[in-house]
Short mmCIF file of C-alpha atoms and ligand atoms in Angstrom, two decimals:
data_model
loop_
_atom_site.label_atom_id
_atom_site.label_comp_id
_atom_site.label_asym_id
_atom_site.label_seq_id
_atom_site.Cartn_x
_atom_site.Cartn_y
_atom_site.Cartn_z
CA MET A 729 -20.17 -11.74 -4.59
CA GLN A 730 -17.36 -10.67 -6.83
CA LEU A 731 -15.99 -12.64 -9.74
CA THR A 732 -12.58 -13.79 -8.67
CA GLY A 733 -11.63 -15.98 -11.59
CA ASN A 734 -10.55 -13.41 -14.09
CA PHE A 735 -7.50 -11.74 -12.67
CA PRO A 736 -4.27 -11.17 -14.54
CA LYS A 737 -1.61 -13.84 -14.02
CA GLY A 738 0.54 -12.99 -11.01
CA PHE A 739 -2.28 -11.11 -9.27
CA LYS A 740 -3.47 -12.66 -6.00
CA TYR A 741 -6.58 -11.67 -4.10
CA LEU A 742 -6.71 -13.13 -0.58
CA PRO A 743 -10.00 -11.97 0.97
CA GLY A 744 -10.16 -12.05 4.78
CA TYR A 745 -6.50 -12.99 5.15
CA PHE A 746 -6.34 -11.32 8.58
CA SER A 747 -8.95 -12.19 11.21
CA HIS A 748 -10.76 -9.40 13.01
CA GLU A 749 -8.56 -9.90 16.07
CA GLU A 750 -5.37 -9.80 13.97
CA GLN A 751 -6.60 -6.62 12.30
CA ARG A 752 -7.15 -4.99 15.70
CA GLU A 753 -3.67 -5.93 16.83
CA LEU A 754 -2.17 -4.61 13.62
CA VAL A 755 -4.03 -1.31 14.01
CA GLU A 756 -2.76 -1.00 17.60
CA THR A 757 0.81 -1.54 16.39
CA LEU A 758 0.34 1.00 13.60
CA ARG A 759 -1.17 3.55 15.96
CA TYR A 760 2.00 3.39 18.03
CA LEU A 761 4.31 3.57 14.99
CA VAL A 762 2.44 6.50 13.48
CA LYS A 763 2.97 8.49 16.67
CA GLU A 764 6.69 8.06 16.11
CA SER A 765 6.50 8.64 12.37
CA PRO A 766 3.44 10.84 11.71
CA LEU A 767 1.29 10.86 8.61
CA PHE A 768 2.24 13.67 6.22
CA THR A 769 0.47 15.04 3.14
CA PRO A 770 2.59 14.48 0.04
CA VAL A 771 2.32 16.87 -2.92
CA MET A 772 2.55 16.20 -6.65
CA PRO A 773 5.86 16.76 -8.39
CA ARG A 774 6.04 20.19 -10.12
CA THR A 775 2.46 21.37 -9.43
CA GLY A 776 2.65 20.93 -5.65
CA LYS A 777 -1.00 19.80 -5.61
CA PRO A 778 -1.61 17.87 -2.37
CA PHE A 779 -2.53 14.19 -2.48
CA SER A 780 -5.88 13.29 -0.96
CA VAL A 781 -4.23 10.46 0.99
CA ARG A 782 -1.89 11.04 3.91
CA MET A 783 1.07 8.74 4.28
CA THR A 784 4.05 7.55 6.23
CA ASN A 785 6.46 4.63 5.86
CA LEU A 786 8.10 1.80 7.77
CA GLY A 787 11.36 0.09 6.93
CA GLU A 788 14.82 1.08 5.72
CA LEU A 789 13.35 3.21 2.95
CA GLY A 790 10.19 5.20 2.47
CA TRP A 791 8.40 6.47 -0.62
CA VAL A 792 7.89 10.23 -0.72
CA SER A 793 6.55 12.71 -3.26
CA ASP A 794 7.22 16.44 -3.30
CA ARG A 795 7.84 19.21 -5.85
CA ASN A 796 11.16 17.55 -6.76
CA GLY A 797 9.58 14.23 -7.71
CA TYR A 798 8.87 10.75 -6.41
CA ARG A 799 11.66 8.89 -4.65
CA TYR A 800 12.67 6.56 -1.84
CA GLN A 801 14.58 8.01 1.08
CA SER A 802 15.67 6.78 4.49
CA GLU A 803 14.24 9.65 6.59
CA HIS A 804 10.80 11.04 7.31
CA PRO A 805 10.52 14.31 5.32
CA GLU A 806 9.19 16.30 8.28
CA THR A 807 10.87 14.81 11.36
CA GLY A 808 14.17 13.90 9.64
CA GLN A 809 14.11 10.62 11.62
CA ALA A 810 14.66 7.12 10.27
CA TRP A 811 11.41 5.27 9.53
CA PRO A 812 10.34 2.74 12.20
CA THR A 813 11.04 -0.94 11.60
CA ILE A 814 8.50 -3.07 9.71
CA PRO A 815 6.59 -5.16 12.28
CA GLU A 816 7.15 -8.91 12.28
CA VAL A 817 3.56 -9.69 11.32
CA LEU A 818 4.07 -7.89 8.00
CA ASN A 819 7.43 -9.54 7.31
CA ASP A 820 5.67 -12.86 7.96
CA LEU A 821 2.90 -11.97 5.53
CA TRP A 822 5.49 -11.16 2.85
CA SER A 823 7.29 -14.46 3.35
CA ARG A 824 4.03 -16.41 3.17
CA VAL A 825 2.48 -14.79 0.13
CA GLY A 826 5.26 -12.93 -1.69
CA GLU A 827 7.09 -15.83 -3.34
CA CYS A 828 10.30 -13.82 -3.00
CA GLU A 829 13.56 -14.84 -1.34
CA ALA A 830 14.56 -11.25 -0.48
CA VAL A 831 13.05 -9.32 2.43
CA PRO A 832 10.84 -6.23 1.96
CA GLU A 833 12.63 -2.91 2.43
CA THR A 834 9.65 -0.66 2.81
CA CYS A 835 6.05 -0.52 3.87
CA LEU A 836 4.11 2.49 2.66
CA VAL A 837 1.23 3.36 4.99
CA ASN A 838 -1.55 5.25 3.22
CA TYR A 839 -4.46 6.72 5.14
CA TYR A 840 -7.64 7.42 3.16
CA ALA A 841 -10.29 9.62 4.72
CA SER A 842 -13.70 8.78 3.23
CA THR A 843 -13.23 11.38 0.45
CA ALA A 844 -9.72 10.28 -0.57
CA LYS A 845 -8.87 8.37 -3.73
CA MET A 846 -5.86 7.41 -5.79
CA GLY A 847 -5.61 7.68 -9.58
CA LEU A 848 -4.66 4.75 -11.78
CA HIS A 849 -0.87 4.27 -11.73
CA GLN A 850 1.92 1.72 -11.88
CA ASP A 851 4.33 1.19 -8.96
CA ARG A 852 7.59 1.74 -10.79
CA ASP A 853 9.89 3.81 -8.62
CA GLU A 854 11.69 0.66 -7.44
CA LYS A 855 14.99 -0.54 -8.91
CA THR A 856 13.68 -4.07 -9.25
CA PHE A 857 10.34 -5.47 -10.38
CA GLU A 858 11.39 -9.03 -9.51
CA ALA A 859 9.81 -8.69 -6.07
CA PRO A 860 6.05 -8.32 -5.64
CA VAL A 861 3.97 -5.55 -4.09
CA VAL A 862 2.00 -6.99 -1.17
CA SER A 863 -0.90 -4.87 0.06
CA VAL A 864 -3.11 -5.02 3.16
CA SER A 865 -6.45 -3.22 3.56
CA LEU A 866 -7.72 -2.13 7.00
CA GLY A 867 -10.87 -0.21 7.86
CA ASP A 868 -13.43 1.07 5.37
CA THR A 869 -13.94 -0.86 2.13
CA ALA A 870 -12.22 0.54 -0.96
CA VAL A 871 -13.31 0.28 -4.57
CA PHE A 872 -10.03 -0.85 -6.14
CA ARG A 873 -9.47 -0.55 -9.89
CA LEU A 874 -7.16 -3.01 -11.60
CA GLY A 875 -5.95 -2.73 -15.18
CA GLY A 876 -3.29 -4.51 -17.19
CA VAL A 877 0.31 -3.54 -17.77
CA LYS A 878 -0.57 -1.14 -20.60
CA ARG A 879 -2.00 2.31 -20.04
CA GLY A 880 -5.53 2.69 -21.38
CA GLY A 881 -6.34 -1.04 -21.45
CA PRO A 882 -9.46 -2.63 -19.92
CA THR A 883 -9.87 -2.43 -16.16
CA GLN A 884 -12.01 -4.17 -13.57
CA SER A 885 -13.14 -3.08 -10.16
CA LEU A 886 -12.85 -5.05 -6.96
CA LYS A 887 -13.99 -4.21 -3.45
CA LEU A 888 -11.20 -4.50 -0.90
CA ASN A 889 -12.51 -5.09 2.61
CA SER A 890 -10.73 -4.83 5.91
CA GLY A 891 -8.32 -7.74 6.33
CA ASP A 892 -7.98 -8.46 2.61
CA VAL A 893 -4.54 -8.92 1.04
CA VAL A 894 -3.63 -8.34 -2.58
CA VAL A 895 -0.37 -9.30 -4.31
CA LEU A 896 0.88 -7.75 -7.54
CA GLY A 897 3.61 -10.18 -8.49
CA ARG A 898 5.47 -11.47 -11.53
CA GLU A 899 3.44 -10.74 -14.71
CA ALA A 900 1.10 -8.51 -12.68
CA ARG A 901 3.86 -6.52 -10.94
CA LEU A 902 3.39 -3.53 -13.23
CA CYS A 903 -0.40 -3.67 -13.57
CA TYR A 904 -2.10 -0.30 -13.36
CA HIS A 905 -4.16 0.13 -10.20
CA GLY A 906 -5.87 2.80 -8.14
CA ILE A 907 -8.64 3.53 -5.66
CA ASP A 908 -11.88 4.93 -7.13
CA ARG A 909 -13.49 5.60 -3.79
CA ILE A 910 -13.85 4.65 -0.16
CA LEU A 911 -17.15 3.38 1.19
CA GLY A 912 -17.30 5.60 4.28
CA GLY A 913 -18.76 3.98 7.39
CA SER A 914 -18.40 0.41 6.08
CA SER A 915 -16.07 -0.67 8.91
CA SER A 916 -15.71 0.24 12.58
CA LEU A 917 -12.09 -0.95 12.84
CA LEU A 918 -10.55 2.54 12.81
CA LYS A 919 -12.01 4.76 15.48
CA ASP A 920 -12.15 7.83 13.23
CA GLY A 921 -13.24 5.83 10.17
CA GLY A 922 -11.43 5.78 6.83
CA ARG A 923 -9.02 3.22 5.47
CA LEU A 924 -5.40 2.26 5.97
CA ASN A 925 -3.53 0.56 3.18
CA LEU A 926 -0.13 -0.97 3.76
CA THR A 927 2.08 -1.79 0.77
CA LEU A 928 5.20 -3.83 1.28
CA ARG A 929 7.85 -3.53 -1.41
CA ARG A 930 11.41 -4.31 -2.25
CA VAL A 931 13.28 -1.29 -3.66
CA SER A 932 16.78 -2.60 -4.46
CA ALA A 933 17.83 -5.39 -6.76
CA PHE A 934 18.80 -8.67 -5.10
C1 LIG B 168 -1.27 2.21 -3.75
O1 LIG B 168 -1.35 1.92 -4.92
O2 LIG B 168 -0.26 2.76 -3.26
C2 LIG B 168 -2.41 1.95 -2.80
C3 LIG B 168 -3.40 0.95 -3.26
C4 LIG B 168 -4.46 0.77 -2.22
O3 LIG B 168 -4.73 1.71 -1.47
O4 LIG B 168 -5.05 -0.32 -2.14
FE1 LIG B 169 0.35 1.69 -6.12
#
């Protein structure tokens, strides 16, 4: 059991939001979309060091990182094509849990092999922080680290299992967060193992 009472205001943890069957359908949909818009390996601004996660995007805009910096753009950096549309099931999730009148403009799809991780960071490349970040975990369990809005403050760790949803909204919108590690082999949802994380966001002001 994890303690679930002590989260920052505006942070929502919705364990098991998606049933196993819904997760399988979502993975099928994503498999199809990722064929159209393949996973790419982003690199760090300036240094060009590759990320350990691979990513792609859905929606009008997609988050990319390369030697020139982090930004949102409307085309896939390798194919030059527009990103595929966000599936209805994810728009529905946003309207149910997001407490936001505006629609999401992007869904970042991160794929973590069992050795991948993501350092503690804030999501702050958007033009508005009025809308939440809504995140879905699929596949292997991740050890998620959650801090406060200030760098260097106390953090807590939380296991995110397949089907769990997390919302960073309002006062928690700019909380630091990251992935310490993936528990390889903890789920059989993805046929090659690993974890998919989907993060729905609004980029423009509304
Ligand atoms: C992210 O911060 O972009 C991903 C978080 C996660 O994988 O749960
Ligand atoms: Fe993030």
